[in-house]
Amino acid sequence: VESSIPEPQREAWKKYSATGFKSKDDFQKETVRHIETTLARSLFNCDEKAAYSGTALAFRDRLIIDWNKTQQRQTFADQKRIYYLSLEFLMGRALDNAMLNVGLKTAAKEGLGELGFRIEDVIQQEHDAALGNGGLGRLAACFLDSLASLNYAAWGYGLRYRYGIFKQEIENGYQVEIPDYWLDFNPWEFPRNDVTIDVQFYGWVNKYTDDEGKQITSWQDGEIVTAVAYDVPIPGYGTATVNNLRLWSSKASAGEFDFAKFNSGEYENAVADEQRAETISAVLYPNDNMDRGKELRLKQQYFWCAASLHDIIRRFKKSKRPWKDFPEQVAIQLNDTHPTLAIVELQRILVDLEGIEWNAAWEIVTKTFGYTNHTVLPEALEKWSVPLIQHLLPRHLQIIYDINLYFLQQVERRFPKDRDMLGRVSIIEESQPKTVRMAYLAIIGSHKVNGVAELHSDLIKTTIFKDFVKIYGPDKFTNVTNGITPRRWLHQANPRLSELIASKLGSYEFLKDLTLLNKLENFVDDKDFKKEWAEIKYANKVRLAQHILSATGISVNPKALFDVQVKRIHEYKRQQLNIFGVIHRYLAIKNMSAEERKKLAPRVSIFGGKAAPGYWMAKTIIHLVNKVGDVVNNDKDVGDLLKVVFIPDYNVSKAEIIIPASDISEHISTAGTEASGTSNMKFVLNGGLVIGTLDGANIEITREIGEQNVFLFGNLSEDVEDLRHNHFYGNHQIDPELNKVFDEIKKGTFGDEGAFSSLVSAILDHGDYYLVSDDFNSYCKTQDLIDETYKNQDEWVSKSITSVARMGFFTSDRCINEYADSIWNIEPLQVKEEAEVRSRT
Ligand code: 7GP
């Protein structure tokens, strides 16, 4: 690797190389310098926001120094890199994470204290980076943390949306969406105005024979939009590795921007072109587990795939290796089907631009890609209309047809008697209009396909991708059960618990090897330990109660049992089952004698989550939760026995307050619908117990922590099909207790019954697709069991400790190592600086 500075001058350079602060004093010096110079503020006008900005800039300097070294080290090592392509990275806040990962939070805390600020208040000034919807986006963020912490040479590639997921407000019980403009001050990104890539759209395909008799295929004309790189440093925990997340922003290309128009008085048109280009990266689509097929979304996908691939190829070409080595240098993981066009784009580059023969090119492509599926819900499987692709990406459509042709020929040879097979597995669905099935294209173009929990990986093999298992054999399909980073979800969110654990285990090493938690089982009978464990939970509940009061005006008793369901609102996740259960409980309390009431554990039912703006049923669920809260919370007769809270604007930083404060969390999807779930892991890791169905990762959590520590209920995945069938063709019996709940809604107890009729009739009249009635009785009985169990606090705390002790498997470090082993075939890089041990607080 060449250096731009000649040898004799390098000494002078090195003498002044930035080192970043390592002590409290240096931290203060750097922070004050940034506040006074970078921000042009002074002692007299430094508010908490400015203190945050100065602190963030000081830490950013630290990260960027290690970032530079990491990039250099990885270039020298010249090993295989992993590229994680995801349309969503739900990062949350960066400052606290940066302080903990470089091991300088204590220095910052003391330093800020001496400067007149409380670190907690400073941290809270940061705007969440909310470039994601839910599980899929947050998983990508946990993966980046693990990749860096484990010293893998890894890059994330995504879009730099100007607007992240909308902010949610609640007005009269209804969700209202507010745009999330988050870039006014973002110290965590570096614009790379010199790293740009021109991306083409529309146009036409020209096939001709050149002067030497060669067949040329050229995609011509159309419109060019420029991708500009913005780099976000990703620090690993307790290591010098700082990886890169590269986000693309769209702007009008310099060549494209029509200066003639501009000068000839058509100023407005010229500006309109510019704005159209910028629209591509303007907004994150707010749908979770739902495909909408909008043209702008397809443009986003291609824009991001094309820019990322060209960037990756540019880096590969620097090594001057032959193309056949590409898969030994590059592994690309597709986070669901959103980046599937990268498969087509790589084949196009190899065949049309690099002149490689089709089959040789296709071998390179399939060795490079891996595809992760995150859902079996039919409404979430991407299908793009053929005419739309034809219009936007004419050459890509031809290539898709060719890929399909060769694939179907192969299938026909293997299964000559199965005529229906060809129609079933074709990438093209013969609908009106025809559509491209992106998941099929992703399977055909990848060497491995994985689901995200055992049940889910089995389901994709036996249902939606069954034919492909026949075609390719079972080895192409694998499972990698999801995981979460214990750095953010234990150490950062629950510092007192992390500290208590460290005091028992002797160090914070468990944050790097989570299986070490199993040593906690030695302390399940330690009285003092248990007392402290319970006190920490209580303190976390007090903190959440304060948040609830300030966000909603509702005052809740931290001594009550906190029952939490926070996640995107979706019928399959069954928040409706939860709120119907709450109404059932309310009616039961109203009928209780004073004696019975005394025996009941007071409960706070806490909900949070966003509904996609166009998802009416989800919005109705939010409305019902709020209306039930209005009635229950103001019923003097009920008092503290039951409170119902909807926390507005659930996001990553709220999750960090909510999750450590739960006694019970709800993971109650219809069996077979939740691919994995990851918040279930976060709740258990923070000492909460769960009520759940045998779905997604709940199954593996149960296996690890023991059935006696989980409150399971409901029908099994294998029974769902028959039950649905019976709803339509048998006689559909509604659970009598659920009927009473519906009667209460119909009476108008919670306001205008018409507002909730769609929710009720989905169950009564439209086949109860999500089996709410089938599972209602079992759900309510299990809730009663929870009441009983909670009365014995000593036993409860034992369950809590035992569960945490057995959660080692669910770290995203284990998960990333599995990907590296079984899909990417890549090893971590050795990092010497790791020897430089840091005080990790
Ligand atoms: C989610 C799944 O619903 C969730 O169960 C899983 O834990 C998570 O991915 C991470 O694997 N899926 C999505 O968020 C999603 O939108 C459709 O999937 C593409």
mmCIF file of C-alpha atoms in Angstrom, residues 130 231 284 309 323 330 337 341-342 393 449 529 595 692:
data_model
loop_
_atom_site.group_PDB
_atom_site.id
_atom_site.type_symbol
_atom_site.label_atom_id
_atom_site.label_comp_id
_atom_site.label_asym_id
_atom_site.label_seq_id
_atom_site.Cartn_x
_atom_site.Cartn_y
_atom_site.Cartn_z
ATOM 1 C CA ALA A 130 -33.758 5.650 13.932
ATOM 2 C CA ASP A 231 -19.356 7.091 7.084
ATOM 3 C CA LEU A 284 -37.440 5.396 5.398
ATOM 4 C CA LEU A 309 -21.435 -2.953 -5.147
ATOM 5 C CA TRP A 323 -12.152 -12.014 -10.827
ATOM 6 C CA VAL A 330 -15.861 -10.614 -0.531
ATOM 7 C CA THR A 337 -34.775 -9.557 0.052
ATOM 8 C CA LEU A 341 -30.971 -6.512 -6.953
ATOM 9 C CA ALA A 342 -27.305 -6.639 -5.921
ATOM 10 C CA LEU A 393 -34.057 -1.122 -14.941
ATOM 11 C CA VAL A 449 -30.154 -19.255 2.858
ATOM 12 C CA PHE A 529 -27.209 -11.125 46.334
ATOM 13 C CA GLU A 595 -61.019 -10.050 50.445
ATOM 14 C CA GLY A 692 -45.144 -16.405 25.449
#
